[in-house]
Amino acid sequence: MFERLLTSFQNIFKIPELRIRILFTLGMLIVYRVGAHIPTPGINNDELAKFLVEKGGSLLGFLDIFSGGALSRLTIFALGIMPYISASIILQLLTVVIPQLSKLAKEGERGRKKIIQYTRFGTVGIAMIQGFGIAIGLEGMNQGAFVLNPGWGFRLMTVITLTAGTGFLMWLGEQITERGIGNGISLIIFAGIVARLPSAVAQTFDLYKVGQLSLMLLVALAVIMLAVVAAIVFLESGRRKIPVQYAKRVIGRRVYGGQSTHIPLKINTAGVIPPIFASSIIAFPATIAGFFETPWIKSLGTQLAPGSLLYTVLYVGLIIFFCFFYTAVVLNPVDMADNMKKYGGFIPGIRPGQRTSDYIYKVLTRITFAGSIYLATVCVIPEFLIYKLNVPFYFGGTSLLIVIGVGLDTAQQIESHMLMRNYEGFLAKGRLRGRSG
């Protein structure tokens, strides 16, 4: 098995086009990591980072994961790619509500380019609003100790710097998608998360050396990590295949149709969006409470802090809700049944039309419930490790889902390039399936 993997990695660099794409992707990710250490002008970064660690709360810690630590240092990439993700999600939701956008989404390549253009405009707008909010917040925080020269000059400079940083990352992601390998936006988030892993592992071993962590706990942690990773890989690749049969049609002298296929319904259709939304919604009031000294506000913040019973119950409930909500936005059983009927397809044993849509809805509800429980379990595990077993770094949850999902998708694209040129992929039997495969 090991020899096969080694041979596969060697074959990757024997394909000129694939080698260039991989090197281009690595080069762009290096540019991103260099920019993540360039500070925003006019700010006392050392004092700000120290303050955010003490007072930032769970929301800033959560968002800092996606920026690769750039938010806590307030570098030019402090906003990361989150404005782009927010704009994309908003456009997807508006597509369901606004008929004009829904029609545009069905116009093929032209409609797709138009929606991408709207997403870019939305990204710039969200980044400008967030940048201005950060500038105002810094001037009012800790009696303005973090701003060297407060005023409209500083605010304008901060908005321009942070918006330009997000715009550059958006362009960088599009370049990786077009000229590199894998999805550029996802790989940028992936790089930001992975960049913090070495320091987290080193911190864990430092605690072991000083006796704060036992050897038994380290072994148990490694076993849990392997089990969770295996479960995520298995379930992210899982599909519920609904068989579809197409009737034969005779047009002139040719016979069309008659083949059998299937509809692959993913166990986790919503991806990492439910935990991202759930974490942001719950963490917001807890973070705001950290900046106030009022007793009842601080008490509310304590009850909503990660590790508490109320936080866990709300977190699980919101993950399940957003799993169903986002799946309903992305997949419409009525449209699927209508398209199937239009092209002469049917599910064996199910009548076309209303009966077909009801059957698809029933199957989709069941697998979405299973997927939501799986997501909630994966995301609650780090809370248990951190607050019950005192594990000193963020393990699992949303970051682990992103890392594994992006890794699967990228490996799938690399394997596709290899198979097209008559090289063997990573697996001896079958193909490696990512989240989109």
Short mmCIF file of N, CA and C in Angstrom, two decimals, residues 202-353:
data_model
loop_
_atom_site.label_atom_id
_atom_site.label_comp_id
_atom_site.label_asym_id
_atom_site.label_seq_id
_atom_site.Cartn_x
_atom_site.Cartn_y
_atom_site.Cartn_z
N ALA A 202 2.95 21.55 19.00
CA ALA A 202 4.11 21.85 19.84
C ALA A 202 3.66 22.26 21.24
N GLN A 203 2.58 23.03 21.32
CA GLN A 203 2.07 23.45 22.62
C GLN A 203 1.59 22.24 23.43
N THR A 204 0.98 21.29 22.74
CA THR A 204 0.51 20.08 23.42
C THR A 204 1.67 19.29 24.01
N PHE A 205 2.75 19.12 23.24
CA PHE A 205 3.90 18.37 23.74
C PHE A 205 4.64 19.13 24.85
N ASP A 206 4.61 20.46 24.80
CA ASP A 206 5.19 21.24 25.89
C ASP A 206 4.44 20.98 27.20
N LEU A 207 3.12 20.90 27.10
CA LEU A 207 2.32 20.60 28.30
C LEU A 207 2.59 19.18 28.80
N TYR A 208 2.87 18.28 27.88
CA TYR A 208 3.20 16.91 28.29
C TYR A 208 4.55 16.88 29.02
N LYS A 209 5.51 17.66 28.52
CA LYS A 209 6.83 17.67 29.14
C LYS A 209 6.80 18.21 30.56
N VAL A 210 5.93 19.21 30.79
CA VAL A 210 5.87 19.80 32.14
C VAL A 210 4.89 19.04 33.05
N GLY A 211 4.27 17.98 32.52
CA GLY A 211 3.42 17.13 33.36
C GLY A 211 1.96 17.52 33.44
N GLN A 212 1.51 18.51 32.64
CA GLN A 212 0.11 18.90 32.67
C GLN A 212 -0.77 17.96 31.86
N LEU A 213 -0.17 17.21 30.93
CA LEU A 213 -0.90 16.19 30.17
C LEU A 213 -0.21 14.85 30.36
N SER A 214 -0.99 13.81 30.58
CA SER A 214 -0.43 12.48 30.79
C SER A 214 -0.24 11.76 29.45
N LEU A 215 0.61 10.75 29.44
CA LEU A 215 0.84 9.95 28.24
C LEU A 215 -0.44 9.24 27.82
N MET A 216 -1.20 8.76 28.79
CA MET A 216 -2.46 8.07 28.48
C MET A 216 -3.43 9.00 27.75
N LEU A 217 -3.49 10.26 28.16
CA LEU A 217 -4.39 11.21 27.51
C LEU A 217 -3.93 11.51 26.09
N LEU A 218 -2.61 11.59 25.89
CA LEU A 218 -2.10 11.83 24.54
C LEU A 218 -2.44 10.67 23.61
N VAL A 219 -2.29 9.43 24.10
CA VAL A 219 -2.61 8.26 23.29
C VAL A 219 -4.11 8.23 22.98
N ALA A 220 -4.92 8.51 24.01
CA ALA A 220 -6.37 8.53 23.80
C ALA A 220 -6.76 9.61 22.79
N LEU A 221 -6.10 10.76 22.86
CA LEU A 221 -6.38 11.85 21.93
C LEU A 221 -6.05 11.44 20.50
N ALA A 222 -4.90 10.76 20.32
CA ALA A 222 -4.51 10.30 18.98
C ALA A 222 -5.53 9.30 18.42
N VAL A 223 -6.01 8.39 19.28
CA VAL A 223 -7.00 7.40 18.84
C VAL A 223 -8.31 8.09 18.44
N ILE A 224 -8.74 9.05 19.25
CA ILE A 224 -9.98 9.79 18.95
C ILE A 224 -9.84 10.54 17.63
N MET A 225 -8.68 11.17 17.42
CA MET A 225 -8.46 11.93 16.19
C MET A 225 -8.54 11.02 14.98
N LEU A 226 -7.89 9.85 15.04
CA LEU A 226 -7.92 8.92 13.91
C LEU A 226 -9.34 8.42 13.65
N ALA A 227 -10.07 8.13 14.72
CA ALA A 227 -11.45 7.64 14.56
C ALA A 227 -12.35 8.70 13.94
N VAL A 228 -12.20 9.95 14.39
CA VAL A 228 -13.03 11.03 13.85
C VAL A 228 -12.68 11.31 12.39
N VAL A 229 -11.40 11.32 12.08
CA VAL A 229 -10.97 11.55 10.69
C VAL A 229 -11.52 10.45 9.78
N ALA A 230 -11.42 9.18 10.22
CA ALA A 230 -11.94 8.07 9.41
C ALA A 230 -13.44 8.20 9.20
N ALA A 231 -14.16 8.59 10.26
CA ALA A 231 -15.61 8.75 10.16
C ALA A 231 -15.98 9.88 9.19
N ILE A 232 -15.24 11.00 9.26
CA ILE A 232 -15.53 12.13 8.37
C ILE A 232 -15.26 11.75 6.91
N VAL A 233 -14.13 11.08 6.66
CA VAL A 233 -13.81 10.66 5.29
C VAL A 233 -14.90 9.73 4.74
N PHE A 234 -15.33 8.79 5.57
CA PHE A 234 -16.35 7.83 5.14
C PHE A 234 -17.69 8.52 4.86
N LEU A 235 -18.12 9.38 5.77
CA LEU A 235 -19.45 9.99 5.64
C LEU A 235 -19.47 11.13 4.62
N GLU A 236 -18.36 11.87 4.47
CA GLU A 236 -18.33 12.91 3.46
C GLU A 236 -18.35 12.32 2.05
N SER A 237 -17.90 11.09 1.90
CA SER A 237 -17.94 10.42 0.60
C SER A 237 -19.23 9.63 0.40
N GLY A 238 -20.07 9.57 1.44
CA GLY A 238 -21.28 8.75 1.39
C GLY A 238 -22.35 9.32 0.48
N ARG A 239 -23.01 8.45 -0.26
CA ARG A 239 -24.10 8.83 -1.15
C ARG A 239 -25.27 7.85 -0.98
N ARG A 240 -26.48 8.38 -1.09
CA ARG A 240 -27.69 7.54 -1.18
C ARG A 240 -28.14 7.58 -2.64
N LYS A 241 -27.98 6.47 -3.34
CA LYS A 241 -28.26 6.43 -4.77
C LYS A 241 -29.71 6.02 -5.02
N ILE A 242 -30.47 6.91 -5.64
CA ILE A 242 -31.85 6.60 -6.03
C ILE A 242 -31.83 6.17 -7.50
N PRO A 243 -32.21 4.91 -7.80
CA PRO A 243 -32.15 4.43 -9.19
C PRO A 243 -33.16 5.15 -10.08
N VAL A 244 -32.74 5.45 -11.31
CA VAL A 244 -33.60 6.13 -12.29
C VAL A 244 -33.51 5.37 -13.60
N GLN A 245 -34.66 5.08 -14.20
CA GLN A 245 -34.72 4.38 -15.48
C GLN A 245 -35.30 5.33 -16.53
N TYR A 246 -34.68 5.41 -17.70
CA TYR A 246 -35.18 6.24 -18.78
C TYR A 246 -35.80 5.36 -19.86
N ALA A 247 -37.04 5.71 -20.25
CA ALA A 247 -37.76 4.93 -21.25
C ALA A 247 -37.14 5.12 -22.64
N LYS A 248 -37.29 4.11 -23.50
CA LYS A 248 -36.77 4.21 -24.86
C LYS A 248 -37.70 5.07 -25.71
N ARG A 249 -37.08 5.92 -26.55
CA ARG A 249 -37.82 6.77 -27.47
C ARG A 249 -37.24 6.59 -28.87
N VAL A 250 -38.11 6.40 -29.84
CA VAL A 250 -37.68 6.22 -31.23
C VAL A 250 -37.93 7.53 -31.98
N ILE A 251 -36.84 8.15 -32.45
CA ILE A 251 -36.92 9.40 -33.21
C ILE A 251 -36.26 9.12 -34.57
N GLY A 252 -37.10 9.05 -35.62
CA GLY A 252 -36.59 8.67 -36.93
C GLY A 252 -36.16 7.21 -36.91
N ARG A 253 -34.92 6.99 -37.24
CA ARG A 253 -34.38 5.62 -37.23
C ARG A 253 -33.52 5.34 -35.99
N ARG A 254 -33.46 6.31 -35.09
CA ARG A 254 -32.59 6.14 -33.92
C ARG A 254 -33.42 5.90 -32.66
N VAL A 255 -32.85 5.13 -31.75
CA VAL A 255 -33.48 4.84 -30.47
C VAL A 255 -32.72 5.58 -29.38
N TYR A 256 -33.43 6.41 -28.63
CA TYR A 256 -32.81 7.18 -27.56
C TYR A 256 -33.32 6.68 -26.21
N GLY A 257 -32.50 6.85 -25.18
CA GLY A 257 -32.90 6.47 -23.82
C GLY A 257 -32.73 4.99 -23.58
N GLY A 258 -33.45 4.53 -22.58
CA GLY A 258 -33.39 3.12 -22.23
C GLY A 258 -32.31 2.78 -21.23
N GLN A 259 -31.46 3.73 -20.86
CA GLN A 259 -30.38 3.44 -19.93
C GLN A 259 -30.82 3.63 -18.48
N SER A 260 -30.06 3.04 -17.59
CA SER A 260 -30.31 3.17 -16.15
C SER A 260 -29.24 4.05 -15.54
N THR A 261 -29.63 4.89 -14.62
CA THR A 261 -28.69 5.75 -13.90
C THR A 261 -29.19 5.92 -12.47
N HIS A 262 -28.67 6.89 -11.77
CA HIS A 262 -29.11 7.10 -10.39
C HIS A 262 -28.92 8.57 -10.00
N ILE A 263 -29.65 8.98 -8.97
CA ILE A 263 -29.50 10.31 -8.38
C ILE A 263 -28.68 10.15 -7.10
N PRO A 264 -27.44 10.70 -7.06
CA PRO A 264 -26.62 10.57 -5.84
C PRO A 264 -26.94 11.68 -4.84
N LEU A 265 -27.58 11.34 -3.75
CA LEU A 265 -27.89 12.32 -2.70
C LEU A 265 -26.85 12.20 -1.60
N LYS A 266 -26.15 13.29 -1.32
CA LYS A 266 -25.08 13.28 -0.32
C LYS A 266 -25.67 13.23 1.09
N ILE A 267 -24.98 12.53 1.96
CA ILE A 267 -25.40 12.47 3.36
C ILE A 267 -25.29 13.85 3.99
N ASN A 268 -24.24 14.56 3.63
CA ASN A 268 -24.03 15.91 4.15
C ASN A 268 -24.08 16.91 3.01
N THR A 269 -25.29 17.29 2.61
CA THR A 269 -25.46 18.22 1.49
C THR A 269 -25.01 19.63 1.87
N ALA A 270 -25.23 20.02 3.11
CA ALA A 270 -24.97 21.39 3.54
C ALA A 270 -23.50 21.69 3.78
N GLY A 271 -22.64 20.67 3.85
CA GLY A 271 -21.22 20.90 4.09
C GLY A 271 -20.95 21.49 5.46
N VAL A 272 -20.09 22.51 5.51
CA VAL A 272 -19.70 23.12 6.78
C VAL A 272 -20.50 24.38 7.10
N ILE A 273 -21.48 24.70 6.27
CA ILE A 273 -22.26 25.93 6.50
C ILE A 273 -23.05 25.88 7.81
N PRO A 274 -23.73 24.77 8.16
CA PRO A 274 -24.47 24.76 9.44
C PRO A 274 -23.62 25.05 10.67
N PRO A 275 -22.45 24.39 10.86
CA PRO A 275 -21.65 24.74 12.04
C PRO A 275 -21.11 26.16 12.02
N ILE A 276 -20.80 26.70 10.82
CA ILE A 276 -20.32 28.08 10.73
C ILE A 276 -21.40 29.04 11.18
N PHE A 277 -22.61 28.87 10.65
CA PHE A 277 -23.73 29.73 11.04
C PHE A 277 -24.05 29.59 12.52
N ALA A 278 -24.12 28.34 13.00
CA ALA A 278 -24.49 28.10 14.40
C ALA A 278 -23.47 28.71 15.35
N SER A 279 -22.18 28.52 15.07
CA SER A 279 -21.13 29.07 15.93
C SER A 279 -21.18 30.59 15.96
N SER A 280 -21.37 31.20 14.78
CA SER A 280 -21.39 32.66 14.70
C SER A 280 -22.56 33.25 15.48
N ILE A 281 -23.74 32.64 15.33
CA ILE A 281 -24.94 33.16 16.00
C ILE A 281 -24.82 33.06 17.51
N ILE A 282 -24.35 31.92 18.03
CA ILE A 282 -24.25 31.74 19.48
C ILE A 282 -23.11 32.56 20.06
N ALA A 283 -21.99 32.62 19.33
CA ALA A 283 -20.81 33.29 19.87
C ALA A 283 -20.94 34.80 19.90
N PHE A 284 -21.80 35.36 19.05
CA PHE A 284 -21.91 36.82 18.97
C PHE A 284 -22.29 37.46 20.31
N PRO A 285 -23.41 37.04 20.96
CA PRO A 285 -23.74 37.68 22.25
C PRO A 285 -22.70 37.42 23.33
N ALA A 286 -22.07 36.24 23.31
CA ALA A 286 -21.04 35.95 24.31
C ALA A 286 -19.83 36.85 24.14
N THR A 287 -19.47 37.13 22.89
CA THR A 287 -18.34 38.02 22.61
C THR A 287 -18.64 39.45 23.02
N ILE A 288 -19.84 39.94 22.67
CA ILE A 288 -20.23 41.29 23.04
C ILE A 288 -20.25 41.45 24.56
N ALA A 289 -20.71 40.41 25.26
CA ALA A 289 -20.79 40.47 26.72
C ALA A 289 -19.42 40.62 27.35
N GLY A 290 -18.37 40.12 26.68
CA GLY A 290 -17.03 40.21 27.24
C GLY A 290 -16.50 41.62 27.34
N PHE A 291 -17.11 42.58 26.62
CA PHE A 291 -16.64 43.95 26.66
C PHE A 291 -17.45 44.82 27.64
N PHE A 292 -18.38 44.20 28.38
CA PHE A 292 -19.20 44.94 29.35
C PHE A 292 -18.93 44.43 30.76
N GLU A 293 -19.15 45.31 31.75
CA GLU A 293 -18.95 44.95 33.14
C GLU A 293 -20.27 44.76 33.89
N THR A 294 -21.41 44.95 33.21
CA THR A 294 -22.72 44.79 33.84
C THR A 294 -22.91 43.33 34.25
N PRO A 295 -23.31 43.06 35.53
CA PRO A 295 -23.39 41.69 36.02
C PRO A 295 -24.29 40.77 35.19
N TRP A 296 -25.52 41.23 34.84
CA TRP A 296 -26.43 40.33 34.13
C TRP A 296 -25.95 40.06 32.71
N ILE A 297 -25.26 41.02 32.11
CA ILE A 297 -24.71 40.79 30.76
C ILE A 297 -23.56 39.79 30.82
N LYS A 298 -22.71 39.93 31.82
CA LYS A 298 -21.60 38.98 31.97
C LYS A 298 -22.12 37.58 32.30
N SER A 299 -23.22 37.51 33.09
CA SER A 299 -23.82 36.21 33.41
C SER A 299 -24.36 35.54 32.15
N LEU A 300 -25.01 36.33 31.28
CA LEU A 300 -25.52 35.80 30.02
C LEU A 300 -24.38 35.30 29.15
N GLY A 301 -23.29 36.06 29.10
CA GLY A 301 -22.13 35.64 28.32
C GLY A 301 -21.53 34.35 28.85
N THR A 302 -21.52 34.18 30.18
CA THR A 302 -20.99 32.94 30.77
C THR A 302 -21.84 31.74 30.40
N GLN A 303 -23.18 31.91 30.41
CA GLN A 303 -24.08 30.81 30.08
C GLN A 303 -24.00 30.40 28.62
N LEU A 304 -23.62 31.36 27.75
CA LEU A 304 -23.51 31.06 26.32
C LEU A 304 -22.08 30.74 25.91
N ALA A 305 -21.16 30.64 26.86
CA ALA A 305 -19.77 30.34 26.55
C ALA A 305 -19.62 28.87 26.17
N PRO A 306 -18.69 28.55 25.27
CA PRO A 306 -18.45 27.15 24.90
C PRO A 306 -18.14 26.29 26.13
N GLY A 307 -18.70 25.09 26.16
CA GLY A 307 -18.52 24.19 27.29
C GLY A 307 -19.71 24.14 28.21
N SER A 308 -20.57 25.17 28.19
CA SER A 308 -21.76 25.17 29.04
C SER A 308 -22.86 24.31 28.41
N LEU A 309 -23.80 23.87 29.25
CA LEU A 309 -24.90 23.02 28.77
C LEU A 309 -25.78 23.78 27.77
N LEU A 310 -26.10 25.05 28.08
CA LEU A 310 -26.96 25.84 27.20
C LEU A 310 -26.31 26.02 25.84
N TYR A 311 -25.02 26.30 25.83
CA TYR A 311 -24.30 26.47 24.57
C TYR A 311 -24.37 25.19 23.74
N THR A 312 -24.13 24.04 24.36
CA THR A 312 -24.12 22.78 23.63
C THR A 312 -25.49 22.46 23.05
N VAL A 313 -26.55 22.67 23.85
CA VAL A 313 -27.92 22.39 23.37
C VAL A 313 -28.27 23.29 22.20
N LEU A 314 -27.99 24.60 22.33
CA LEU A 314 -28.28 25.53 21.24
C LEU A 314 -27.44 25.23 19.99
N TYR A 315 -26.20 24.87 20.21
CA TYR A 315 -25.29 24.57 19.11
C TYR A 315 -25.79 23.39 18.28
N VAL A 316 -26.14 22.31 18.97
CA VAL A 316 -26.65 21.12 18.28
C VAL A 316 -27.97 21.43 17.57
N GLY A 317 -28.88 22.14 18.26
CA GLY A 317 -30.17 22.48 17.66
C GLY A 317 -30.03 23.33 16.41
N LEU A 318 -29.13 24.33 16.44
CA LEU A 318 -28.94 25.20 15.28
C LEU A 318 -28.26 24.46 14.12
N ILE A 319 -27.35 23.55 14.43
CA ILE A 319 -26.71 22.77 13.37
C ILE A 319 -27.76 21.93 12.63
N ILE A 320 -28.64 21.26 13.40
CA ILE A 320 -29.69 20.45 12.78
C ILE A 320 -30.63 21.32 11.95
N PHE A 321 -31.00 22.48 12.49
CA PHE A 321 -31.90 23.39 11.77
C PHE A 321 -31.28 23.86 10.45
N PHE A 322 -30.02 24.31 10.50
CA PHE A 322 -29.40 24.82 9.28
C PHE A 322 -29.10 23.71 8.27
N CYS A 323 -28.90 22.48 8.73
CA CYS A 323 -28.73 21.35 7.80
C CYS A 323 -29.98 21.20 6.94
N PHE A 324 -31.15 21.20 7.59
CA PHE A 324 -32.40 21.06 6.85
C PHE A 324 -32.68 22.31 6.01
N PHE A 325 -32.40 23.48 6.56
CA PHE A 325 -32.68 24.72 5.85
C PHE A 325 -31.85 24.84 4.59
N TYR A 326 -30.54 24.62 4.69
CA TYR A 326 -29.67 24.77 3.53
C TYR A 326 -29.93 23.69 2.49
N THR A 327 -30.22 22.46 2.94
CA THR A 327 -30.55 21.39 2.00
C THR A 327 -31.81 21.73 1.21
N ALA A 328 -32.79 22.32 1.90
CA ALA A 328 -34.03 22.74 1.22
C ALA A 328 -33.77 23.83 0.20
N VAL A 329 -32.78 24.69 0.48
CA VAL A 329 -32.43 25.77 -0.45
C VAL A 329 -31.73 25.21 -1.69
N VAL A 330 -30.84 24.24 -1.49
CA VAL A 330 -30.02 23.72 -2.58
C VAL A 330 -30.77 22.71 -3.44
N LEU A 331 -31.54 21.82 -2.82
CA LEU A 331 -32.21 20.74 -3.54
C LEU A 331 -33.73 20.92 -3.46
N ASN A 332 -34.39 20.86 -4.61
CA ASN A 332 -35.85 20.98 -4.68
C ASN A 332 -36.40 19.69 -5.28
N PRO A 333 -37.02 18.82 -4.49
CA PRO A 333 -37.55 17.55 -5.01
C PRO A 333 -38.56 17.72 -6.14
N VAL A 334 -39.35 18.81 -6.09
CA VAL A 334 -40.35 19.04 -7.15
C VAL A 334 -39.66 19.30 -8.49
N ASP A 335 -38.61 20.13 -8.48
CA ASP A 335 -37.86 20.39 -9.72
C ASP A 335 -37.17 19.14 -10.22
N MET A 336 -36.63 18.34 -9.31
CA MET A 336 -35.96 17.11 -9.70
C MET A 336 -36.94 16.15 -10.36
N ALA A 337 -38.15 16.03 -9.78
CA ALA A 337 -39.17 15.14 -10.35
C ALA A 337 -39.64 15.65 -11.71
N ASP A 338 -39.82 16.97 -11.84
CA ASP A 338 -40.27 17.55 -13.11
C ASP A 338 -39.23 17.34 -14.21
N ASN A 339 -37.96 17.56 -13.89
CA ASN A 339 -36.90 17.35 -14.89
C ASN A 339 -36.80 15.90 -15.31
N MET A 340 -36.97 15.01 -14.35
CA MET A 340 -36.94 13.58 -14.64
C MET A 340 -38.07 13.19 -15.59
N LYS A 341 -39.27 13.71 -15.31
CA LYS A 341 -40.44 13.41 -16.13
C LYS A 341 -40.29 14.00 -17.52
N LYS A 342 -39.68 15.19 -17.60
CA LYS A 342 -39.50 15.89 -18.87
C LYS A 342 -38.67 15.07 -19.85
N TYR A 343 -37.66 14.37 -19.33
CA TYR A 343 -36.76 13.60 -20.19
C TYR A 343 -37.10 12.11 -20.20
N GLY A 344 -38.29 11.77 -19.73
CA GLY A 344 -38.74 10.39 -19.80
C GLY A 344 -38.16 9.47 -18.76
N GLY A 345 -37.71 10.02 -17.64
CA GLY A 345 -37.14 9.20 -16.59
C GLY A 345 -38.14 8.93 -15.48
N PHE A 346 -37.93 7.82 -14.77
CA PHE A 346 -38.80 7.47 -13.65
C PHE A 346 -38.03 6.59 -12.67
N ILE A 347 -38.46 6.63 -11.42
CA ILE A 347 -37.90 5.75 -10.39
C ILE A 347 -38.69 4.45 -10.41
N PRO A 348 -38.04 3.29 -10.57
CA PRO A 348 -38.77 2.01 -10.64
C PRO A 348 -39.71 1.82 -9.45
N GLY A 349 -40.97 1.56 -9.74
CA GLY A 349 -41.96 1.33 -8.69
C GLY A 349 -42.64 2.59 -8.19
N ILE A 350 -42.20 3.78 -8.69
CA ILE A 350 -42.78 5.06 -8.25
C ILE A 350 -43.35 5.78 -9.48
N ARG A 351 -44.59 6.25 -9.37
CA ARG A 351 -45.20 6.96 -10.48
C ARG A 351 -44.54 8.33 -10.67
N PRO A 352 -44.38 8.78 -11.92
CA PRO A 352 -43.79 10.11 -12.16
C PRO A 352 -44.68 11.22 -11.61
N GLY A 353 -44.05 12.39 -11.40
CA GLY A 353 -44.80 13.54 -10.92
C GLY A 353 -44.78 13.68 -9.42
#
